[in-house]
mmCIF file of C-alpha atoms in Angstrom:
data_model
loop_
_atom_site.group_PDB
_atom_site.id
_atom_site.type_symbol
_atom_site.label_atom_id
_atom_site.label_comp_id
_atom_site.label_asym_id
_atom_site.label_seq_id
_atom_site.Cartn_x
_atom_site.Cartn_y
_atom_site.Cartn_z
ATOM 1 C CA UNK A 1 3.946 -3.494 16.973
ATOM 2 C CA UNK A 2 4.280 -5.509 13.578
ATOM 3 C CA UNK A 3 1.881 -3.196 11.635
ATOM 4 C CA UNK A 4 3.719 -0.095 13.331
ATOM 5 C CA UNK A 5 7.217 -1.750 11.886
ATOM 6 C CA UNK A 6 5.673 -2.632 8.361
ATOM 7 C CA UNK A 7 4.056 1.424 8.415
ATOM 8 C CA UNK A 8 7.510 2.450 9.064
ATOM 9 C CA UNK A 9 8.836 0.393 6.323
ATOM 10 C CA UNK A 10 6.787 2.201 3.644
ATOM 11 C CA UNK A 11 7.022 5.488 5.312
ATOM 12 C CA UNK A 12 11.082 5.287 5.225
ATOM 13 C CA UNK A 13 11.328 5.142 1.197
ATOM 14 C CA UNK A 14 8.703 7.709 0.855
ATOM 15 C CA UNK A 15 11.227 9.728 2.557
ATOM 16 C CA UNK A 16 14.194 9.250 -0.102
ATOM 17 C CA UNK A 17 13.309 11.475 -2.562
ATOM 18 C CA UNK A 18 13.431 15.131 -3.663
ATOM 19 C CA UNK A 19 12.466 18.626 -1.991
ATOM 20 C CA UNK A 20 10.902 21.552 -1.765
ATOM 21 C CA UNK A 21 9.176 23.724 1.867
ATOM 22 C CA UNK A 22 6.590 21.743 2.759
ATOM 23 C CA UNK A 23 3.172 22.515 4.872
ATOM 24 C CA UNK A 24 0.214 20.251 6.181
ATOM 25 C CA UNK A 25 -1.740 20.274 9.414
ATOM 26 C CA UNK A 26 -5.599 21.884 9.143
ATOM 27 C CA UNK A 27 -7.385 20.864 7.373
ATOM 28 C CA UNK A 28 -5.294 17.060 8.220
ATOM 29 C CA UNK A 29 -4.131 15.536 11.765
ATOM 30 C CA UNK A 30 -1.055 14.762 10.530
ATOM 31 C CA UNK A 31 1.397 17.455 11.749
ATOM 32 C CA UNK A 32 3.583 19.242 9.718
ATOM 33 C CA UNK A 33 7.293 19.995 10.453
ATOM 34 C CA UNK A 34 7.081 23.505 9.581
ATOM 35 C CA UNK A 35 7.042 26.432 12.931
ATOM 36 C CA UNK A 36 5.872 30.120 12.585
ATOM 37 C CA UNK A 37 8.738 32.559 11.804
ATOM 38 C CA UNK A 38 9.270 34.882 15.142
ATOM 39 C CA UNK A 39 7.317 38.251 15.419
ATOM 40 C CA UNK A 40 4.860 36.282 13.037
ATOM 41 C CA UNK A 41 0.985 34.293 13.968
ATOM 42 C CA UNK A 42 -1.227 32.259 12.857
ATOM 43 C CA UNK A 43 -4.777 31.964 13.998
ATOM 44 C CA UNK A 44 -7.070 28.786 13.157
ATOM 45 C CA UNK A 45 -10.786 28.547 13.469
ATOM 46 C CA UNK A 46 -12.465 25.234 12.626
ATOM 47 C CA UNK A 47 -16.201 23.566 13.062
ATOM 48 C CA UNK A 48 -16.522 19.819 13.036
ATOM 49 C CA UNK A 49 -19.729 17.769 13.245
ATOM 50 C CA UNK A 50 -20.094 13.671 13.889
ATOM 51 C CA UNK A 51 -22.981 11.346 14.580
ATOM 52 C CA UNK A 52 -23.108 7.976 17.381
ATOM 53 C CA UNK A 53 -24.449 4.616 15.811
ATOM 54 C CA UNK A 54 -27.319 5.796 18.377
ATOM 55 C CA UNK A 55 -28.023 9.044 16.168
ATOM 56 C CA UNK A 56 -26.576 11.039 18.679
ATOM 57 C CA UNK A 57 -24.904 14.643 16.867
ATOM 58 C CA UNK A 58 -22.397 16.077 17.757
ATOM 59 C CA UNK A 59 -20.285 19.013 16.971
ATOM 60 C CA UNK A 60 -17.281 21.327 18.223
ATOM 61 C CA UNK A 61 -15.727 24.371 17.363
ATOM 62 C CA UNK A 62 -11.940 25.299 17.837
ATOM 63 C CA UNK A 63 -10.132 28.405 17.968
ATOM 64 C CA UNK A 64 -6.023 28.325 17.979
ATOM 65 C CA UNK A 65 -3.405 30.790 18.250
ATOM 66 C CA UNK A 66 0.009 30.202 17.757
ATOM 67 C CA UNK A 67 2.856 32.444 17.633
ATOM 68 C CA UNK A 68 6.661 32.083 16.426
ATOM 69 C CA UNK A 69 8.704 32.929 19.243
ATOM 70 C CA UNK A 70 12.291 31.711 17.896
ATOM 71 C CA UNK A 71 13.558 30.897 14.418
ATOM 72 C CA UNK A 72 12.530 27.249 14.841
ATOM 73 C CA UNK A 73 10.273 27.383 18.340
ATOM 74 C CA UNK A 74 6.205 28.335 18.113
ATOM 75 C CA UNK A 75 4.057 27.877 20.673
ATOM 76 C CA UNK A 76 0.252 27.634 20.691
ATOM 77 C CA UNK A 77 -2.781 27.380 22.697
ATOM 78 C CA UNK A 78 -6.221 25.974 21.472
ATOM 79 C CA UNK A 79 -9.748 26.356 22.887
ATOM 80 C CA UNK A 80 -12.714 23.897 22.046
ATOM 81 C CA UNK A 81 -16.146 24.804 22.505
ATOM 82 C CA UNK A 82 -18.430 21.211 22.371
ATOM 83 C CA UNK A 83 -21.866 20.496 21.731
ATOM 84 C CA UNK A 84 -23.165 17.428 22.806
ATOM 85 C CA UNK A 85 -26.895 16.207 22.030
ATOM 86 C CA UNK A 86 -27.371 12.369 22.421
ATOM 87 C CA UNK A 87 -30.153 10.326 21.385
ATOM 88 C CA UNK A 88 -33.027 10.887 23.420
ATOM 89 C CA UNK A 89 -31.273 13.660 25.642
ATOM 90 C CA UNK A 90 -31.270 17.512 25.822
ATOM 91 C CA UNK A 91 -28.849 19.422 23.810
ATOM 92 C CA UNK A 92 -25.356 20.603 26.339
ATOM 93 C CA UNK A 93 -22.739 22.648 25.058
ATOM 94 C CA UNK A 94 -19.707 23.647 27.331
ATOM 95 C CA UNK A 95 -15.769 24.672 26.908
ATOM 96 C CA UNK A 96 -13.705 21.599 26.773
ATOM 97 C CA UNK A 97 -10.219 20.780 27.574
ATOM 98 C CA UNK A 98 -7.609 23.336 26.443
ATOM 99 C CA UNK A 99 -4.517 22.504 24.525
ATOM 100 C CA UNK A 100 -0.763 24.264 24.850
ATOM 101 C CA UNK A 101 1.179 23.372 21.469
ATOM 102 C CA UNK A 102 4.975 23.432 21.616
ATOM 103 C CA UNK A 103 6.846 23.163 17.884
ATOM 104 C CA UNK A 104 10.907 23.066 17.978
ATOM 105 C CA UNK A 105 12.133 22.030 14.296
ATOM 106 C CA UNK A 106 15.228 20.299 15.345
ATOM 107 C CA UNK A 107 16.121 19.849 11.307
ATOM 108 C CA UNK A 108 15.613 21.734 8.216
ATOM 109 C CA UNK A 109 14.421 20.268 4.413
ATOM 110 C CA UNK A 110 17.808 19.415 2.511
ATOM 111 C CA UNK A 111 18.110 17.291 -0.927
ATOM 112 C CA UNK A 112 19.085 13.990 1.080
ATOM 113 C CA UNK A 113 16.730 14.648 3.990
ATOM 114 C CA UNK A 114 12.911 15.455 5.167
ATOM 115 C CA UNK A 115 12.779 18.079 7.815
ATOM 116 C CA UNK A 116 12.015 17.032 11.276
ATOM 117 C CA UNK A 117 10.797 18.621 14.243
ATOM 118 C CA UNK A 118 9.081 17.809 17.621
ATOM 119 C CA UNK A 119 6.110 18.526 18.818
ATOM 120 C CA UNK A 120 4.966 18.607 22.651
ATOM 121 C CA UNK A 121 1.108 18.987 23.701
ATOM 122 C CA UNK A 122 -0.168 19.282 27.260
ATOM 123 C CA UNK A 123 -3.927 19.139 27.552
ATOM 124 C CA UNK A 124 -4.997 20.581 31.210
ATOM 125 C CA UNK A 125 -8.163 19.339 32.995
ATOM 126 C CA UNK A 126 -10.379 22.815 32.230
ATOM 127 C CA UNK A 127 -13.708 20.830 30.957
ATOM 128 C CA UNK A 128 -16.059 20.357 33.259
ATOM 129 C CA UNK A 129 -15.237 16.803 34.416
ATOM 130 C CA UNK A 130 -19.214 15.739 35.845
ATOM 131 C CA UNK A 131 -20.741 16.690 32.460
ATOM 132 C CA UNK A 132 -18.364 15.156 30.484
ATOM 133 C CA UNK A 133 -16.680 18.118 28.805
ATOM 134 C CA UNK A 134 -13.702 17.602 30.409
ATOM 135 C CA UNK A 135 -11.362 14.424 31.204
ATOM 136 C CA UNK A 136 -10.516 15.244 34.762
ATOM 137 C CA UNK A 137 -6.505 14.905 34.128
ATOM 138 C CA UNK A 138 -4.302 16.092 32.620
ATOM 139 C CA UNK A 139 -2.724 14.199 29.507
ATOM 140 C CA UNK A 140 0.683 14.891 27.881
ATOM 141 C CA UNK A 141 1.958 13.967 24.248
ATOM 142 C CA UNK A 142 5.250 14.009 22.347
ATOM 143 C CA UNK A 143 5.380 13.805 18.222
ATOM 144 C CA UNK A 144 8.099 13.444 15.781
ATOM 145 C CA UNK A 145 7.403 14.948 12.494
ATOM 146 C CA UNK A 146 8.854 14.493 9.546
ATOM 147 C CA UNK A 147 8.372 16.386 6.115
ATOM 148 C CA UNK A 148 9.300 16.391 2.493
ATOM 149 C CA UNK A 149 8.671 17.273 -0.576
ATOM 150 C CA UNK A 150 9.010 16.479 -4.430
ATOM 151 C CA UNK A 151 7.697 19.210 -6.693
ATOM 152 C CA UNK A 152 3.947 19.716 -6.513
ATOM 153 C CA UNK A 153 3.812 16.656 -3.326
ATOM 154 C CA UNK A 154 4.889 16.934 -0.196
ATOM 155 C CA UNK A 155 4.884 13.977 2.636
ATOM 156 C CA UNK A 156 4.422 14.353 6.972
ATOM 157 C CA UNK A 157 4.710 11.382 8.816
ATOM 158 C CA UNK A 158 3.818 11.313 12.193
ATOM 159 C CA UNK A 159 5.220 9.349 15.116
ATOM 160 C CA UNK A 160 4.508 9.717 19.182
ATOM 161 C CA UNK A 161 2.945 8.759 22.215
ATOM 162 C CA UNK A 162 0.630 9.875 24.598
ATOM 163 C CA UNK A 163 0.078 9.971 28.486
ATOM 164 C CA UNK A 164 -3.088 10.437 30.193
ATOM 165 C CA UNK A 165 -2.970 11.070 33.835
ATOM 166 C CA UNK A 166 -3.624 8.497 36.893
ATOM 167 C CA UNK A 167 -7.221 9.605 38.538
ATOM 168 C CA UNK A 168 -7.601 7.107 41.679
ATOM 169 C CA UNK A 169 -10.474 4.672 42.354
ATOM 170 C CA UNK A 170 -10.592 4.003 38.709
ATOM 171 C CA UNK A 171 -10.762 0.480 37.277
ATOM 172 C CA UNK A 172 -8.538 -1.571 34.898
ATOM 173 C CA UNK A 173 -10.164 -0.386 32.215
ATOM 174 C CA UNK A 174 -8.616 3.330 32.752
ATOM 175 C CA UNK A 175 -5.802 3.037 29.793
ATOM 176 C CA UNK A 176 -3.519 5.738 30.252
ATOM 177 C CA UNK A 177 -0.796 5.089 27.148
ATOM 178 C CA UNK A 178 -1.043 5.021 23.472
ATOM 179 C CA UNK A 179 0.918 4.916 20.489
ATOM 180 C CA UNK A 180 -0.446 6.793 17.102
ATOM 181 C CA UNK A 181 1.052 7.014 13.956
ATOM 182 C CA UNK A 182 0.054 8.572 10.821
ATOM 183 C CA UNK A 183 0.794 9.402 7.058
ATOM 184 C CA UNK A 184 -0.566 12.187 4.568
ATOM 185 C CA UNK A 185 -0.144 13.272 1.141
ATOM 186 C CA UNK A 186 -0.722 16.910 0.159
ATOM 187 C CA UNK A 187 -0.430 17.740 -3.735
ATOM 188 C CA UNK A 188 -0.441 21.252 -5.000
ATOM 189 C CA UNK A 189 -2.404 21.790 -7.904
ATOM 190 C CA UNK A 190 -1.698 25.488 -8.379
ATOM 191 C CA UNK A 191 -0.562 28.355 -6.163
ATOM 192 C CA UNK A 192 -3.974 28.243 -4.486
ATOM 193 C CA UNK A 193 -5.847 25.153 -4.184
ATOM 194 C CA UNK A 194 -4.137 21.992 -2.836
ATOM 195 C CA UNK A 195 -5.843 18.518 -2.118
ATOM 196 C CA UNK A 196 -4.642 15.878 0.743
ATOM 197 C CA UNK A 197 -5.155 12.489 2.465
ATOM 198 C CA UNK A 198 -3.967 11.057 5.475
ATOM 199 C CA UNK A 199 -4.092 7.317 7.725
ATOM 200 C CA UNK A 200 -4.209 7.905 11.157
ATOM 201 C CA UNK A 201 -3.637 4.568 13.055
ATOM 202 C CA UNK A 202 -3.967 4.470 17.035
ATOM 203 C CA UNK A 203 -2.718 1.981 19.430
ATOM 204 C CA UNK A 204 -3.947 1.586 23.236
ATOM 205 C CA UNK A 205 -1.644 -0.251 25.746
ATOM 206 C CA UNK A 206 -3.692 -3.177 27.177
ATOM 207 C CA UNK A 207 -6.998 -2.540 25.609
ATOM 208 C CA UNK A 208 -8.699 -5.438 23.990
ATOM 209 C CA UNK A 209 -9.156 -5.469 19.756
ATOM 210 C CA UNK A 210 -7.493 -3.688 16.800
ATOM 211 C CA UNK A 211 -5.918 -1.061 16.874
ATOM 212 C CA UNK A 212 -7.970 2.404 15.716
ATOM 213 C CA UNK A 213 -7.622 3.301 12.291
ATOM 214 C CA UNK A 214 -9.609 5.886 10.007
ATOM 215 C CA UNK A 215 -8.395 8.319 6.839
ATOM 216 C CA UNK A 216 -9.183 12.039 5.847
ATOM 217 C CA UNK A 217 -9.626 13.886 2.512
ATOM 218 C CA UNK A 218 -9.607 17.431 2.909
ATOM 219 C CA UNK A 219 -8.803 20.022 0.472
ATOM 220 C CA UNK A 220 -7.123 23.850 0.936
ATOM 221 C CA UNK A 221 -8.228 27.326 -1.076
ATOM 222 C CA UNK A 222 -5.426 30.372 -0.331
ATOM 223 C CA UNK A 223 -7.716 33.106 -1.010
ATOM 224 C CA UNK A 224 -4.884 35.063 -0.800
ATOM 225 C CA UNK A 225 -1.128 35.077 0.773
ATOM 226 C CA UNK A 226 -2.778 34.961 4.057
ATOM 227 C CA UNK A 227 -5.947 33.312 4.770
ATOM 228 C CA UNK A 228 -6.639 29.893 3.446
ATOM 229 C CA UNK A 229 -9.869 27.728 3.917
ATOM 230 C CA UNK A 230 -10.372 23.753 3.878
ATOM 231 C CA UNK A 231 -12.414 21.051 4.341
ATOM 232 C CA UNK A 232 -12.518 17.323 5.350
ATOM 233 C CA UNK A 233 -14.094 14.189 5.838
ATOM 234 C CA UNK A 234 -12.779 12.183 8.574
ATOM 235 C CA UNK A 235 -13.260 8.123 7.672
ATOM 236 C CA UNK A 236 -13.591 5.147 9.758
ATOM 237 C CA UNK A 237 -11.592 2.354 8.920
ATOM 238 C CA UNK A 238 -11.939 0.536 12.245
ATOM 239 C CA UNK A 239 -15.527 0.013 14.027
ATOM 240 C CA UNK A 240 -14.118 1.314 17.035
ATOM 241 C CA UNK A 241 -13.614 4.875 15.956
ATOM 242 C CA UNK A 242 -16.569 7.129 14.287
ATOM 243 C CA UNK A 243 -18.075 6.710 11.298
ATOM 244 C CA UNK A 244 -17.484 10.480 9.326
ATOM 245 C CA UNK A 245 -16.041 13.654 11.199
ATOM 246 C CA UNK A 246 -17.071 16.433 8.921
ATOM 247 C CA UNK A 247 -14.567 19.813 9.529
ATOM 248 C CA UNK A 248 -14.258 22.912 8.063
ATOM 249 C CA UNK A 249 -12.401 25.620 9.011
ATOM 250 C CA UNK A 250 -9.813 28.723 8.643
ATOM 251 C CA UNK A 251 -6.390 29.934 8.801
ATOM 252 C CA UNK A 252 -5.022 33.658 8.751
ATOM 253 C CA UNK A 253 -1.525 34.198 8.949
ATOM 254 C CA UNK A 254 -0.122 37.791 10.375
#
C-alpha cells in the first residue's frame, strides 16, 4: 500500500495543470475518461502475440464494439479469440472469456480539474474452462479514470479493483482480489500521429512477492477522422509478468 500512496502522490500534481479533450485507451491499458457520444460507435480490432520463458507462443485476437447510449453512458462488449501453442505441445486455439464494458463519465475536463469517469467490467465464464480458455467464474471490476490535458499532452490515471469469483474445492492459493493502478502519457505530435507510454502496476491480496509491474510504448496514425491504427510493446518490469506483449490493432469510429 506504500508504493500505491507514493504513485498517488505523483499522479495528484500531474493533475494540476491545464486542459484540453483528452483520449487514450488502444493502443494503452490505461483507460481513458472519455464515452462515445449517443447514436455514435466505435469498433476495435487488435492482434497481440507473447512468448513463455519455456518458448511457448502465444497470441490472441480481439474484436470490441461499443456504443454511446447516453450523453455520458457507453457500453461495450469484447470477444477474444486465443491461440495457445506451448513448448513441446500441439497448437489450440478457442474463444475465450467475453467482456461487457460499462463507461459513465461522472465529470467533465474544466481548467481546475481532469475529467473523471467510472468504468465497470464483468467478464462471464464463456471459455472453455477444461482447456484453459476460459476461467470458470465469473470476475467483476470497477475503475476510476481520470484525464487531462495540457496542449499537445494529455494524462489518464487509472485506479480500481477487481473480483474474481469463489469456485469450491479450490486451494489457498485461489486469490480472488486485486488492486491495479496505472499511469500514461499520450503526446500529440500533429493532427494524426500521436505517441504514448504507460506503468501498469498490479497488486494481489495474499499472494507471496512484489507486486506486478510492466510499461507500454505504443504509438497512434488517424488515417483519417475515423479510423486510426497503433501499435505497442508491452514491457516487463517485474519477473512475474511476461517478458514483451506485442499488439497491433484498429479503431473505426461511426
Amino acid at each position: 500500500m506504500q508504493k500505491i500512496k507514493l504513485f498517488l502522490i505523483v499522479i495528484i500534481g500531474v493533475f494540476l495543470i491545464n486542459t484540453m479533450p483528452a483520449m487514450a485507451a488502444r493502443p494503452l491499458r490505461t483507460e481513458d475518461a472519455w464515452t462515445i457520444q449517443p447514436g455514435h460507435f466505435a469498433f476495435e480490432a487488435s492482434y497481440m502475440f507473447w512468448k513463455d520463458d519455456n518458448g511457448g507462443k502465444y497470441s490472441e485476437y480481439r474484436g470490441t464494439i461499443q456504443a454511446g447510449l447516453m450523453e455520458k453512458l457507453d457500453l461495450g462488449i469484447e470477444v477474444p479469440y486465443r491461440n495457445v501453442h506451448p513448448s513441446g505441445s500441439d497448437l489450440q486455439d478457442d474463444i475465450a472469456d467475453g467482456l461487457i464494458i460499462a463507461k459513465w463519465r461522472l465529470f467533465n475536463e474544466t481548467d481546475e480539474t481532469p475529467a473523471f469517469t467510472l468504468r465497470f467490467d464483468y467478464k462471464p465464464h464463456n471459455g472453455d474452462e477444461k482447456t484453459g480458455f476460459g476461467t470458470g467464474r465469473n470476475s467483476y471490476s470497477l475503475t476510476g479514470v481520470m484525464s487531462r490535458s495540457n496542449g499537445p499532452v494529455a494524462y489518464h490515471f487509472n485506479l480500481g479493483g477487481a473480483y474474481r469469483g469463489f469456485i469450491e474445492n479450490l486451494d489457498e492459493t485461489d486469490y480472488r482480489t486485486a488492486v491495479f493502478y496505472s499511469f500514461a502519457v499520450e503526446y500529440y505530435a500533429s493532427k494524426e500521429i500521436s505517441v504514448e507510454g504507460e506503468l501498469l502496476g498490479e497488486n494481489i491480496f495474499g499472494r507471496d512477492g512484489p507486486d506486478t509491474y510492466t510499461a507500454a510504448l505504443g504509438a497512434k496514425f488517424a488515417i483519417n477522422e475515423g479510423t486510426v491504427l497503433d501499435v505497442s510493446v508491452l514491457r516487463a518490469i517485474t519477473s512475474n509478468a511476461p517478458d514483451n506483449i506485442y499488439s497491433a490493432g484498429i479503431t473505426i469510429y461511426f
